[in-house]
Amino acid sequence: MKKIYLLAIVGITVLLSSCGRGGQGELVGAYNRKFKNNRIPLGMVYIPPGHTPLGGSDEDITFSQNGPSRMTTISAFFMDQTEISNAEYRQFTNWVRDSIAVTMMGLPAQYTVTPRNGTATTVGGDRNIDWKKVGPNGSNLWRSRGRGTNQAQQSQLDGMYYSGLDALPGKKEFDVRKFEYTYAELNMDKAAAGHKDPNSKRQDYIDRFTIAIYPDTMVWKTDYSYSQNDPMVRGYYNHPSYDDYPVVGVSWEQAKAFSHWRTRLYDGVAVARKLPAGSRSDYRLPAETEFEYAARGGNTKTKYPWGGPYIRNTKGCLQANFKPGRGDYSSDGGIYTVGVRSYFPNDYGLYNMAGNVSEWTITSYNKSASPLLHDLNPNFTYDAGANDSKYKKRKVVKGGSWKDTGYFLQNAVATYEYQDTQRSYIGFRCVSSYPGTDLRN
């Protein structure tokens, strides 16, 4: 009798549980795979959502009268704690270099390699390769010009180097002009304007780019007349002493290409870890308002990232890398750029949000656009083509640099540069939108 009661209880439990899961035709939803959404990406900090007055200043030495103060709400996002360094950008250029080499060597899209441990590994996908992970033959590829590859592959790799009259006698140097990154992205502005047109196709809203991604190291000469900057040209991007210095000589277009590659790099790992699609938002450049909001560190109407109202602290030390006075570049502790973790971070933990290098934003520069901007995540964008006027190619840069006066260090101040131009004083950092309302909830 007890067994009968027990079976009855189990049967009722199964029936109720099946009803609760929608087994009787109830609406229960089709949920995507759950995962922890509280992991902060490596090297980034979390910027919480909030509202604050942005823009405006008690100083306007250029009499521009643009960017009036207005209450603005900004959604949560992640932001790089530092400017992108030479070492970090070099990971990008090396990836492109190796991808091109794999293609030139005629390796298939999928092939098998056997590293030192003797375990065969199948590598496939994007026709790129991390030589250090391939094994003893691949890791010595560039030092030995293809040791472990066949003679035909070695000959094909010769196309990666300067040759003929372009080569310096006795030197084997990469032809960095060949380091091009090709990618495509959906243009949301175009899609929003025409997606309801029955004659439109998705391809109409996809922008495709091929970008030469190697930094222009000659900016240390071209930006300054009659100045002995040759050592910076030769060493700044590749010398180990500058590994943790901000990358410069990178255009807005190159910074966008880096952001796309960084997203692709993470997506490849996400697939290997079997994370759901879209487990992290794409990396991108910050909007002007996001940059200013993050620079203020959660404080209201502060003049500088460290608060203010002065550029020196209570001990009389300068708090950023800029130009303190005429002919004086060294009083702040740096003559050119300094390491990306120099000086104290702001209250969000962000370094050098003012000074060191100015930074690209995704925002297009247009003084007349300010009254049109929404008060929720305001941003003005324009995708300028190669044949557009140069005035349509202006992009907002923020933060001031090592060669700027103190005025340009203010949170509210913005300048511009053309999107296809490289400078010795402009770098960048990435952001990634938080997929939710608030990480803390």
PDB file of C-alpha atoms in Angstrom, residues 226-392:
ATOM      1  CA  TYR A 226      63.509  71.598 -38.140  1.00  0.00           C
ATOM      2  CA  SER A 227      63.372  69.181 -35.214  1.00  0.00           C
ATOM      3  CA  GLN A 228      65.713  66.260 -34.532  1.00  0.00           C
ATOM      4  CA  ASN A 229      63.178  63.462 -34.157  1.00  0.00           C
ATOM      5  CA  ASP A 230      64.940  60.801 -36.224  1.00  0.00           C
ATOM      6  CA  PRO A 231      65.463  58.507 -33.197  1.00  0.00           C
ATOM      7  CA  MET A 232      61.695  58.525 -32.588  1.00  0.00           C
ATOM      8  CA  VAL A 233      61.055  57.569 -36.217  1.00  0.00           C
ATOM      9  CA  ARG A 234      63.409  54.595 -35.946  1.00  0.00           C
ATOM     10  CA  GLY A 235      62.546  53.338 -32.495  1.00  0.00           C
ATOM     11  CA  TYR A 236      59.192  54.460 -31.151  1.00  0.00           C
ATOM     12  CA  TYR A 237      56.973  51.710 -32.538  1.00  0.00           C
ATOM     13  CA  ASN A 238      59.368  48.755 -32.360  1.00  0.00           C
ATOM     14  CA  HIS A 239      61.931  49.374 -29.625  1.00  0.00           C
ATOM     15  CA  PRO A 240      61.151  47.404 -26.416  1.00  0.00           C
ATOM     16  CA  SER A 241      61.567  50.557 -24.334  1.00  0.00           C
ATOM     17  CA  TYR A 242      58.385  51.926 -25.910  1.00  0.00           C
ATOM     18  CA  ASP A 243      56.258  48.761 -25.675  1.00  0.00           C
ATOM     19  CA  ASP A 244      53.945  50.259 -23.050  1.00  0.00           C
ATOM     20  CA  TYR A 245      53.779  53.713 -24.608  1.00  0.00           C
ATOM     21  CA  PRO A 246      50.644  54.736 -26.543  1.00  0.00           C
ATOM     22  CA  VAL A 247      50.622  53.871 -30.225  1.00  0.00           C
ATOM     23  CA  VAL A 248      50.599  56.949 -32.475  1.00  0.00           C
ATOM     24  CA  GLY A 249      50.697  57.494 -36.216  1.00  0.00           C
ATOM     25  CA  VAL A 250      47.373  55.654 -36.422  1.00  0.00           C
ATOM     26  CA  SER A 251      44.490  57.210 -38.350  1.00  0.00           C
ATOM     27  CA  TRP A 252      40.823  57.039 -37.381  1.00  0.00           C
ATOM     28  CA  GLU A 253      40.326  54.479 -40.141  1.00  0.00           C
ATOM     29  CA  GLN A 254      43.140  52.313 -38.749  1.00  0.00           C
ATOM     30  CA  ALA A 255      41.730  52.594 -35.224  1.00  0.00           C
ATOM     31  CA  LYS A 256      38.356  51.372 -36.521  1.00  0.00           C
ATOM     32  CA  ALA A 257      40.044  48.436 -38.269  1.00  0.00           C
ATOM     33  CA  PHE A 258      41.813  47.540 -35.009  1.00  0.00           C
ATOM     34  CA  SER A 259      38.475  47.590 -33.162  1.00  0.00           C
ATOM     35  CA  HIS A 260      36.950  45.222 -35.723  1.00  0.00           C
ATOM     36  CA  TRP A 261      39.935  42.857 -35.479  1.00  0.00           C
ATOM     37  CA  ARG A 262      39.771  42.918 -31.685  1.00  0.00           C
ATOM     38  CA  THR A 263      36.116  41.873 -31.827  1.00  0.00           C
ATOM     39  CA  ARG A 264      37.014  39.087 -34.243  1.00  0.00           C
ATOM     40  CA  LEU A 265      39.853  37.965 -31.975  1.00  0.00           C
ATOM     41  CA  TYR A 266      37.491  37.639 -29.007  1.00  0.00           C
ATOM     42  CA  ASP A 267      34.754  35.975 -31.063  1.00  0.00           C
ATOM     43  CA  GLY A 268      37.196  33.256 -32.074  1.00  0.00           C
ATOM     44  CA  VAL A 269      37.893  32.460 -28.430  1.00  0.00           C
ATOM     45  CA  ALA A 270      34.176  32.663 -27.581  1.00  0.00           C
ATOM     46  CA  VAL A 271      33.405  30.018 -30.190  1.00  0.00           C
ATOM     47  CA  ALA A 272      36.130  27.763 -28.786  1.00  0.00           C
ATOM     48  CA  ARG A 273      34.650  28.200 -25.289  1.00  0.00           C
ATOM     49  CA  LYS A 274      31.160  27.541 -26.683  1.00  0.00           C
ATOM     50  CA  LEU A 275      29.831  30.865 -25.462  1.00  0.00           C
ATOM     51  CA  PRO A 276      26.591  32.060 -27.059  1.00  0.00           C
ATOM     52  CA  ALA A 277      26.678  34.391 -30.030  1.00  0.00           C
ATOM     53  CA  GLY A 278      26.868  38.026 -28.982  1.00  0.00           C
ATOM     54  CA  SER A 279      28.141  37.182 -25.491  1.00  0.00           C
ATOM     55  CA  ARG A 280      29.986  40.493 -25.629  1.00  0.00           C
ATOM     56  CA  SER A 281      29.216  43.626 -27.604  1.00  0.00           C
ATOM     57  CA  ASP A 282      31.587  44.650 -30.357  1.00  0.00           C
ATOM     58  CA  TYR A 283      34.668  46.705 -29.586  1.00  0.00           C
ATOM     59  CA  ARG A 284      34.546  50.198 -31.056  1.00  0.00           C
ATOM     60  CA  LEU A 285      35.778  53.744 -30.576  1.00  0.00           C
ATOM     61  CA  PRO A 286      33.938  55.782 -27.916  1.00  0.00           C
ATOM     62  CA  ALA A 287      31.443  58.492 -28.739  1.00  0.00           C
ATOM     63  CA  GLU A 288      32.516  61.991 -27.740  1.00  0.00           C
ATOM     64  CA  THR A 289      29.942  62.070 -24.933  1.00  0.00           C
ATOM     65  CA  GLU A 290      31.017  58.642 -23.652  1.00  0.00           C
ATOM     66  CA  PHE A 291      34.616  59.836 -23.503  1.00  0.00           C
ATOM     67  CA  GLU A 292      33.697  62.990 -21.596  1.00  0.00           C
ATOM     68  CA  TYR A 293      31.364  61.096 -19.266  1.00  0.00           C
ATOM     69  CA  ALA A 294      34.073  58.548 -18.460  1.00  0.00           C
ATOM     70  CA  ALA A 295      36.743  61.246 -18.084  1.00  0.00           C
ATOM     71  CA  ARG A 296      34.728  62.957 -15.348  1.00  0.00           C
ATOM     72  CA  GLY A 297      34.945  59.777 -13.277  1.00  0.00           C
ATOM     73  CA  GLY A 298      31.410  59.998 -11.923  1.00  0.00           C
ATOM     74  CA  ASN A 299      31.843  63.581 -10.762  1.00  0.00           C
ATOM     75  CA  THR A 300      29.703  66.535 -11.851  1.00  0.00           C
ATOM     76  CA  LYS A 301      31.011  69.536 -13.793  1.00  0.00           C
ATOM     77  CA  THR A 302      34.639  68.800 -12.987  1.00  0.00           C
ATOM     78  CA  LYS A 303      37.157  70.655 -15.101  1.00  0.00           C
ATOM     79  CA  TYR A 304      39.727  67.863 -15.441  1.00  0.00           C
ATOM     80  CA  PRO A 305      39.658  64.061 -15.040  1.00  0.00           C
ATOM     81  CA  TRP A 306      41.285  64.405 -11.622  1.00  0.00           C
ATOM     82  CA  GLY A 307      38.719  67.004 -10.551  1.00  0.00           C
ATOM     83  CA  GLY A 308      40.374  70.359 -10.495  1.00  0.00           C
ATOM     84  CA  PRO A 309      40.235  73.241 -10.709  1.00  0.00           C
ATOM     85  CA  TYR A 310      44.040  73.158 -10.953  1.00  0.00           C
ATOM     86  CA  ILE A 311      46.493  71.186 -13.093  1.00  0.00           C
ATOM     87  CA  ARG A 312      48.858  70.743 -10.135  1.00  0.00           C
ATOM     88  CA  ASN A 313      48.092  68.728  -7.022  1.00  0.00           C
ATOM     89  CA  THR A 314      48.575  69.924  -3.433  1.00  0.00           C
ATOM     90  CA  LYS A 315      52.276  69.026  -3.626  1.00  0.00           C
ATOM     91  CA  GLY A 316      52.725  71.173  -6.709  1.00  0.00           C
ATOM     92  CA  CYS A 317      53.157  68.209  -9.094  1.00  0.00           C
ATOM     93  CA  LEU A 318      51.655  68.354 -12.571  1.00  0.00           C
ATOM     94  CA  GLN A 319      48.960  65.731 -13.009  1.00  0.00           C
ATOM     95  CA  ALA A 320      49.187  65.023 -16.751  1.00  0.00           C
ATOM     96  CA  ASN A 321      51.593  64.944 -19.670  1.00  0.00           C
ATOM     97  CA  PHE A 322      51.203  68.183 -21.643  1.00  0.00           C
ATOM     98  CA  LYS A 323      53.137  71.342 -22.516  1.00  0.00           C
ATOM     99  CA  PRO A 324      53.351  73.418 -19.303  1.00  0.00           C
ATOM    100  CA  GLY A 325      54.890  76.463 -20.961  1.00  0.00           C
ATOM    101  CA  ARG A 326      56.673  77.861 -23.999  1.00  0.00           C
ATOM    102  CA  GLY A 327      59.533  75.528 -24.879  1.00  0.00           C
ATOM    103  CA  ASP A 328      58.858  73.427 -21.774  1.00  0.00           C
ATOM    104  CA  TYR A 329      57.899  69.802 -22.419  1.00  0.00           C
ATOM    105  CA  SER A 330      59.721  68.178 -19.512  1.00  0.00           C
ATOM    106  CA  SER A 331      58.387  69.703 -16.280  1.00  0.00           C
ATOM    107  CA  ASP A 332      55.594  67.137 -16.107  1.00  0.00           C
ATOM    108  CA  GLY A 333      58.035  64.214 -16.259  1.00  0.00           C
ATOM    109  CA  GLY A 334      57.825  63.448 -19.983  1.00  0.00           C
ATOM    110  CA  ILE A 335      59.283  65.103 -23.073  1.00  0.00           C
ATOM    111  CA  TYR A 336      57.291  63.171 -25.639  1.00  0.00           C
ATOM    112  CA  THR A 337      54.702  60.555 -24.669  1.00  0.00           C
ATOM    113  CA  VAL A 338      55.000  58.532 -21.463  1.00  0.00           C
ATOM    114  CA  GLY A 339      53.857  55.050 -20.449  1.00  0.00           C
ATOM    115  CA  VAL A 340      50.129  54.395 -20.616  1.00  0.00           C
ATOM    116  CA  ARG A 341      49.898  53.893 -16.835  1.00  0.00           C
ATOM    117  CA  SER A 342      51.670  57.112 -15.880  1.00  0.00           C
ATOM    118  CA  TYR A 343      50.125  59.583 -13.408  1.00  0.00           C
ATOM    119  CA  PHE A 344      47.160  58.781 -11.186  1.00  0.00           C
ATOM    120  CA  PRO A 345      43.950  57.375 -12.708  1.00  0.00           C
ATOM    121  CA  ASN A 346      40.621  59.135 -12.322  1.00  0.00           C
ATOM    122  CA  ASP A 347      37.854  57.876 -10.036  1.00  0.00           C
ATOM    123  CA  TYR A 348      36.801  55.229 -12.586  1.00  0.00           C
ATOM    124  CA  GLY A 349      40.366  53.917 -12.743  1.00  0.00           C
ATOM    125  CA  LEU A 350      41.093  55.341 -16.205  1.00  0.00           C
ATOM    126  CA  TYR A 351      44.613  56.543 -16.980  1.00  0.00           C
ATOM    127  CA  ASN A 352      45.548  59.574 -19.086  1.00  0.00           C
ATOM    128  CA  MET A 353      42.060  60.685 -20.018  1.00  0.00           C
ATOM    129  CA  ALA A 354      43.781  64.056 -20.352  1.00  0.00           C
ATOM    130  CA  GLY A 355      47.254  64.493 -21.764  1.00  0.00           C
ATOM    131  CA  ASN A 356      49.797  62.027 -23.161  1.00  0.00           C
ATOM    132  CA  VAL A 357      47.967  61.566 -26.490  1.00  0.00           C
ATOM    133  CA  SER A 358      44.712  62.948 -27.776  1.00  0.00           C
ATOM    134  CA  GLU A 359      42.272  60.176 -28.651  1.00  0.00           C
ATOM    135  CA  TRP A 360      40.007  59.392 -31.566  1.00  0.00           C
ATOM    136  CA  THR A 361      36.270  59.114 -31.033  1.00  0.00           C
ATOM    137  CA  ILE A 362      33.613  57.701 -33.355  1.00  0.00           C
ATOM    138  CA  THR A 363      31.895  61.110 -33.461  1.00  0.00           C
ATOM    139  CA  SER A 364      32.000  63.334 -36.527  1.00  0.00           C
ATOM    140  CA  TYR A 365      32.949  66.952 -35.900  1.00  0.00           C
ATOM    141  CA  ASN A 366      30.146  69.361 -36.742  1.00  0.00           C
ATOM    142  CA  LYS A 367      29.579  72.447 -34.621  1.00  0.00           C
ATOM    143  CA  SER A 368      26.012  72.873 -35.870  1.00  0.00           C
ATOM    144  CA  ALA A 369      24.976  69.339 -34.834  1.00  0.00           C
ATOM    145  CA  SER A 370      24.814  70.031 -31.099  1.00  0.00           C
ATOM    146  CA  PRO A 371      21.190  71.340 -30.974  1.00  0.00           C
ATOM    147  CA  LEU A 372      20.007  68.258 -32.887  1.00  0.00           C
ATOM    148  CA  LEU A 373      21.462  65.664 -30.543  1.00  0.00           C
ATOM    149  CA  HIS A 374      19.236  63.535 -28.360  1.00  0.00           C
ATOM    150  CA  ASP A 375      19.700  63.714 -24.588  1.00  0.00           C
ATOM    151  CA  LEU A 376      20.078  59.904 -24.378  1.00  0.00           C
ATOM    152  CA  ASN A 377      23.463  58.622 -25.604  1.00  0.00           C
ATOM    153  CA  PRO A 378      23.894  61.588 -27.986  1.00  0.00           C
ATOM    154  CA  ASN A 379      26.205  61.077 -30.936  1.00  0.00           C
ATOM    155  CA  PHE A 380      26.603  62.486 -34.446  1.00  0.00           C
ATOM    156  CA  THR A 381      28.120  60.276 -37.133  1.00  0.00           C
ATOM    157  CA  TYR A 382      28.813  60.652 -40.821  1.00  0.00           C
ATOM    158  CA  ASP A 383      30.535  58.003 -42.932  1.00  0.00           C
ATOM    159  CA  ALA A 384      32.669  60.033 -45.287  1.00  0.00           C
ATOM    160  CA  GLY A 385      33.739  58.434 -48.548  1.00  0.00           C
ATOM    161  CA  ALA A 386      37.014  58.906 -50.377  1.00  0.00           C
ATOM    162  CA  ASN A 387      35.497  61.543 -52.662  1.00  0.00           C
ATOM    163  CA  ASP A 388      33.772  63.541 -49.925  1.00  0.00           C
ATOM    164  CA  SER A 389      34.921  67.003 -48.931  1.00  0.00           C
ATOM    165  CA  LYS A 390      37.659  67.014 -46.313  1.00  0.00           C
ATOM    166  CA  TYR A 391      35.282  68.880 -43.998  1.00  0.00           C
ATOM    167  CA  LYS A 392      33.056  65.809 -43.903  1.00  0.00           C
TER     168      LYS A 392
END
